[in-house]
Amino acid sequence: MPGPLRVTRSVVIPERELTWRFSRSSGPGGQSVNTADSRVELSLDVAMTSALGPVQRARVLERLSRRFVDGVLAVRASEHRSQLRNREAALERMAKILAGALAPPPPRRRPTKPRRGAVERRLADKKRRSRTKQLRRNEED
């Protein structure tokens, strides 16, 4: 069984807070396809986890609100034939989703005006393009 889930350097989710479910996968598997429970579903109750502080919890709950099913973040993996590899894939996916949600917001964009040279080049290109299209027209138009 895998250990705790390391999301960032400071956020590590204890193993006891992760819930695993296994079922039959619809993907490849050959002779063992009907007997092996290789699909993995990893769940985490973000509202109840002890790994997040109040600010981090609020940020994750806000950013991932559309991904929650009954207040629980769930990740499925069934792309591999082996349950072990699907477990690893689910852990990676969960860590990536949580790390993205925990990232600080990007700095606000400061609106700027285009430089005079850029405006002049854009207008010159438009005139050149207009002239090219005028030369293509028939005399009858």
PDB file of C-alpha atoms in Angstrom:
ATOM      1  CA  MET A   1       0.000   0.000   0.000  1.00  0.00           C
ATOM      2  CA  PRO A   2       1.413   3.425  -0.897  1.00  0.00           C
ATOM      3  CA  GLY A   3       2.268   5.836   1.894  1.00  0.00           C
ATOM      4  CA  PRO A   4       1.148   9.418   2.404  1.00  0.00           C
ATOM      5  CA  LEU A   5       0.445  11.652  -0.594  1.00  0.00           C
ATOM      6  CA  ARG A   6       2.997  14.448  -1.029  1.00  0.00           C
ATOM      7  CA  VAL A   7       1.310  17.381  -2.768  1.00  0.00           C
ATOM      8  CA  THR A   8       3.876  20.125  -2.129  1.00  0.00           C
ATOM      9  CA  ARG A   9       6.872  20.442   0.171  1.00  0.00           C
ATOM     10  CA  SER A  10       4.653  21.642   3.003  1.00  0.00           C
ATOM     11  CA  VAL A  11       1.436  19.691   2.251  1.00  0.00           C
ATOM     12  CA  VAL A  12       1.434  15.943   2.869  1.00  0.00           C
ATOM     13  CA  ILE A  13      -1.880  14.103   3.104  1.00  0.00           C
ATOM     14  CA  PRO A  14      -1.814  11.177   5.559  1.00  0.00           C
ATOM     15  CA  GLU A  15      -2.630   7.761   4.145  1.00  0.00           C
ATOM     16  CA  ARG A  16      -5.562   7.265   6.545  1.00  0.00           C
ATOM     17  CA  GLU A  17      -7.430  10.199   4.918  1.00  0.00           C
ATOM     18  CA  LEU A  18      -7.286   8.654   1.432  1.00  0.00           C
ATOM     19  CA  THR A  19     -10.075   6.270   0.446  1.00  0.00           C
ATOM     20  CA  TRP A  20      -9.452   3.606  -2.201  1.00  0.00           C
ATOM     21  CA  ARG A  21     -12.076   1.740  -4.260  1.00  0.00           C
ATOM     22  CA  PHE A  22     -11.360  -0.936  -6.836  1.00  0.00           C
ATOM     23  CA  SER A  23     -13.532  -2.239  -9.644  1.00  0.00           C
ATOM     24  CA  ARG A  24     -13.278  -4.001 -12.968  1.00  0.00           C
ATOM     25  CA  SER A  25     -11.769  -1.907 -15.674  1.00  0.00           C
ATOM     26  CA  SER A  26     -13.272  -1.665 -19.140  1.00  0.00           C
ATOM     27  CA  GLY A  27      -9.837  -1.284 -20.726  1.00  0.00           C
ATOM     28  CA  PRO A  28      -7.312  -3.846 -21.967  1.00  0.00           C
ATOM     29  CA  GLY A  29      -6.484  -6.931 -19.965  1.00  0.00           C
ATOM     30  CA  GLY A  30      -6.603 -10.073 -22.091  1.00  0.00           C
ATOM     31  CA  GLN A  31      -7.543 -13.232 -20.206  1.00  0.00           C
ATOM     32  CA  SER A  32      -7.527 -11.503 -16.832  1.00  0.00           C
ATOM     33  CA  VAL A  33      -9.947  -8.743 -17.837  1.00  0.00           C
ATOM     34  CA  ASN A  34     -12.979 -10.267 -16.093  1.00  0.00           C
ATOM     35  CA  THR A  35     -11.222 -11.290 -12.885  1.00  0.00           C
ATOM     36  CA  ALA A  36      -8.915  -8.412 -11.964  1.00  0.00           C
ATOM     37  CA  ASP A  37     -10.219  -5.301 -10.224  1.00  0.00           C
ATOM     38  CA  SER A  38      -7.722  -3.011 -11.902  1.00  0.00           C
ATOM     39  CA  ARG A  39      -9.691   0.274 -12.041  1.00  0.00           C
ATOM     40  CA  VAL A  40      -8.821   2.501  -9.089  1.00  0.00           C
ATOM     41  CA  GLU A  41     -10.786   5.345  -7.545  1.00  0.00           C
ATOM     42  CA  LEU A  42      -8.983   7.532  -5.021  1.00  0.00           C
ATOM     43  CA  SER A  43     -11.085   9.873  -2.842  1.00  0.00           C
ATOM     44  CA  LEU A  44     -10.245  12.645  -0.418  1.00  0.00           C
ATOM     45  CA  ASP A  45     -12.626  14.663   1.744  1.00  0.00           C
ATOM     46  CA  VAL A  46     -10.988  18.072   1.364  1.00  0.00           C
ATOM     47  CA  ALA A  47     -13.221  19.749   3.950  1.00  0.00           C
ATOM     48  CA  MET A  48     -12.150  17.274   6.651  1.00  0.00           C
ATOM     49  CA  THR A  49      -8.451  16.747   5.865  1.00  0.00           C
ATOM     50  CA  SER A  50      -5.911  17.709   8.513  1.00  0.00           C
ATOM     51  CA  ALA A  51      -3.179  18.404   5.933  1.00  0.00           C
ATOM     52  CA  LEU A  52      -4.546  21.808   4.883  1.00  0.00           C
ATOM     53  CA  GLY A  53      -4.678  25.048   6.821  1.00  0.00           C
ATOM     54  CA  PRO A  54      -7.799  27.218   6.754  1.00  0.00           C
ATOM     55  CA  VAL A  55      -6.554  29.470   3.918  1.00  0.00           C
ATOM     56  CA  GLN A  56      -5.393  26.494   1.835  1.00  0.00           C
ATOM     57  CA  ARG A  57      -8.649  24.625   2.464  1.00  0.00           C
ATOM     58  CA  ALA A  58     -10.737  27.632   1.383  1.00  0.00           C
ATOM     59  CA  ARG A  59      -8.630  28.061  -1.760  1.00  0.00           C
ATOM     60  CA  VAL A  60      -8.955  24.382  -2.737  1.00  0.00           C
ATOM     61  CA  LEU A  61     -12.693  24.286  -1.981  1.00  0.00           C
ATOM     62  CA  GLU A  62     -13.259  27.385  -4.107  1.00  0.00           C
ATOM     63  CA  ARG A  63     -11.097  26.339  -7.064  1.00  0.00           C
ATOM     64  CA  LEU A  64     -12.212  22.703  -7.238  1.00  0.00           C
ATOM     65  CA  SER A  65     -15.889  23.203  -6.356  1.00  0.00           C
ATOM     66  CA  ARG A  66     -17.054  21.818  -9.724  1.00  0.00           C
ATOM     67  CA  ARG A  67     -14.977  18.631  -9.318  1.00  0.00           C
ATOM     68  CA  PHE A  68     -16.472  17.597  -5.985  1.00  0.00           C
ATOM     69  CA  VAL A  69     -18.989  14.780  -5.673  1.00  0.00           C
ATOM     70  CA  ASP A  70     -20.825  15.153  -2.346  1.00  0.00           C
ATOM     71  CA  GLY A  71     -17.947  17.293  -1.015  1.00  0.00           C
ATOM     72  CA  VAL A  72     -15.318  14.683  -1.887  1.00  0.00           C
ATOM     73  CA  LEU A  73     -12.589  14.989  -4.523  1.00  0.00           C
ATOM     74  CA  ALA A  74     -12.404  11.743  -6.510  1.00  0.00           C
ATOM     75  CA  VAL A  75      -9.864  10.636  -9.108  1.00  0.00           C
ATOM     76  CA  ARG A  76     -10.151   7.528 -11.295  1.00  0.00           C
ATOM     77  CA  ALA A  77      -7.416   5.638 -13.122  1.00  0.00           C
ATOM     78  CA  SER A  78      -7.930   2.673 -15.427  1.00  0.00           C
ATOM     79  CA  GLU A  79      -5.435   3.183 -18.233  1.00  0.00           C
ATOM     80  CA  HIS A  80      -3.049   0.421 -17.097  1.00  0.00           C
ATOM     81  CA  ARG A  81      -3.652  -3.312 -16.875  1.00  0.00           C
ATOM     82  CA  SER A  82      -2.104  -3.502 -13.428  1.00  0.00           C
ATOM     83  CA  GLN A  83      -3.890  -2.278 -10.307  1.00  0.00           C
ATOM     84  CA  LEU A  84      -0.581  -1.143  -8.838  1.00  0.00           C
ATOM     85  CA  ARG A  85       0.198   1.090 -11.828  1.00  0.00           C
ATOM     86  CA  ASN A  86      -3.325   2.489 -11.737  1.00  0.00           C
ATOM     87  CA  ARG A  87      -2.845   3.295  -8.035  1.00  0.00           C
ATOM     88  CA  GLU A  88       0.336   5.195  -8.856  1.00  0.00           C
ATOM     89  CA  ALA A  89      -1.434   7.033 -11.683  1.00  0.00           C
ATOM     90  CA  ALA A  90      -4.327   7.996  -9.370  1.00  0.00           C
ATOM     91  CA  LEU A  91      -1.911   9.288  -6.710  1.00  0.00           C
ATOM     92  CA  GLU A  92      -0.024  11.368  -9.302  1.00  0.00           C
ATOM     93  CA  ARG A  93      -3.265  12.773 -10.685  1.00  0.00           C
ATOM     94  CA  MET A  94      -4.603  13.659  -7.231  1.00  0.00           C
ATOM     95  CA  ALA A  95      -1.313  15.361  -6.273  1.00  0.00           C
ATOM     96  CA  LYS A  96      -1.275  17.350  -9.534  1.00  0.00           C
ATOM     97  CA  ILE A  97      -4.883  18.519  -9.099  1.00  0.00           C
ATOM     98  CA  LEU A  98      -4.331  19.566  -5.478  1.00  0.00           C
ATOM     99  CA  ALA A  99      -1.003  21.268  -6.239  1.00  0.00           C
ATOM    100  CA  GLY A 100      -2.675  23.292  -8.999  1.00  0.00           C
ATOM    101  CA  ALA A 101      -5.499  24.311  -6.673  1.00  0.00           C
ATOM    102  CA  LEU A 102      -3.076  25.262  -3.878  1.00  0.00           C
ATOM    103  CA  ALA A 103      -0.869  27.440  -6.101  1.00  0.00           C
ATOM    104  CA  PRO A 104      -1.044  31.123  -5.215  1.00  0.00           C
ATOM    105  CA  PRO A 105      -3.118  33.260  -7.555  1.00  0.00           C
ATOM    106  CA  PRO A 106      -1.169  34.815 -10.422  1.00  0.00           C
ATOM    107  CA  PRO A 107      -0.260  38.495 -10.124  1.00  0.00           C
ATOM    108  CA  ARG A 108      -2.875  40.878 -11.509  1.00  0.00           C
ATOM    109  CA  ARG A 109      -2.247  42.092 -15.027  1.00  0.00           C
ATOM    110  CA  ARG A 110      -1.479  45.768 -15.298  1.00  0.00           C
ATOM    111  CA  PRO A 111      -3.110  47.062 -18.482  1.00  0.00           C
ATOM    112  CA  THR A 112      -0.723  48.893 -20.802  1.00  0.00           C
ATOM    113  CA  LYS A 113      -1.104  50.872 -24.006  1.00  0.00           C
ATOM    114  CA  PRO A 114       0.534  49.651 -27.217  1.00  0.00           C
ATOM    115  CA  ARG A 115       3.608  51.663 -28.232  1.00  0.00           C
ATOM    116  CA  ARG A 116       3.286  54.164 -31.060  1.00  0.00           C
ATOM    117  CA  GLY A 117       5.584  52.113 -33.293  1.00  0.00           C
ATOM    118  CA  ALA A 118       3.459  48.999 -32.826  1.00  0.00           C
ATOM    119  CA  VAL A 119       0.279  50.906 -33.723  1.00  0.00           C
ATOM    120  CA  GLU A 120       1.942  52.365 -36.841  1.00  0.00           C
ATOM    121  CA  ARG A 121       3.208  48.935 -37.955  1.00  0.00           C
ATOM    122  CA  ARG A 122      -0.250  47.413 -37.473  1.00  0.00           C
ATOM    123  CA  LEU A 123      -1.914  50.165 -39.524  1.00  0.00           C
ATOM    124  CA  ALA A 124       0.743  49.904 -42.248  1.00  0.00           C
ATOM    125  CA  ASP A 125       0.174  46.134 -42.455  1.00  0.00           C
ATOM    126  CA  LYS A 126      -3.584  46.690 -42.725  1.00  0.00           C
ATOM    127  CA  LYS A 127      -3.095  49.196 -45.570  1.00  0.00           C
ATOM    128  CA  ARG A 128      -0.728  46.823 -47.362  1.00  0.00           C
ATOM    129  CA  ARG A 129      -3.190  43.940 -47.014  1.00  0.00           C
ATOM    130  CA  SER A 130      -6.079  46.130 -48.194  1.00  0.00           C
ATOM    131  CA  ARG A 131      -4.077  47.199 -51.244  1.00  0.00           C
ATOM    132  CA  THR A 132      -3.270  43.547 -52.075  1.00  0.00           C
ATOM    133  CA  LYS A 133      -6.950  42.605 -51.935  1.00  0.00           C
ATOM    134  CA  GLN A 134      -7.982  45.624 -54.016  1.00  0.00           C
ATOM    135  CA  LEU A 135      -5.581  44.533 -56.770  1.00  0.00           C
ATOM    136  CA  ARG A 136      -7.222  41.074 -56.860  1.00  0.00           C
ATOM    137  CA  ARG A 137     -10.702  42.449 -57.550  1.00  0.00           C
ATOM    138  CA  ASN A 138     -12.295  42.281 -60.962  1.00  0.00           C
ATOM    139  CA  GLU A 139     -13.040  45.518 -62.795  1.00  0.00           C
ATOM    140  CA  GLU A 140     -16.750  44.595 -62.812  1.00  0.00           C
ATOM    141  CA  ASP A 141     -17.112  44.612 -58.966  1.00  0.00           C
TER     142      ASP A 141
END
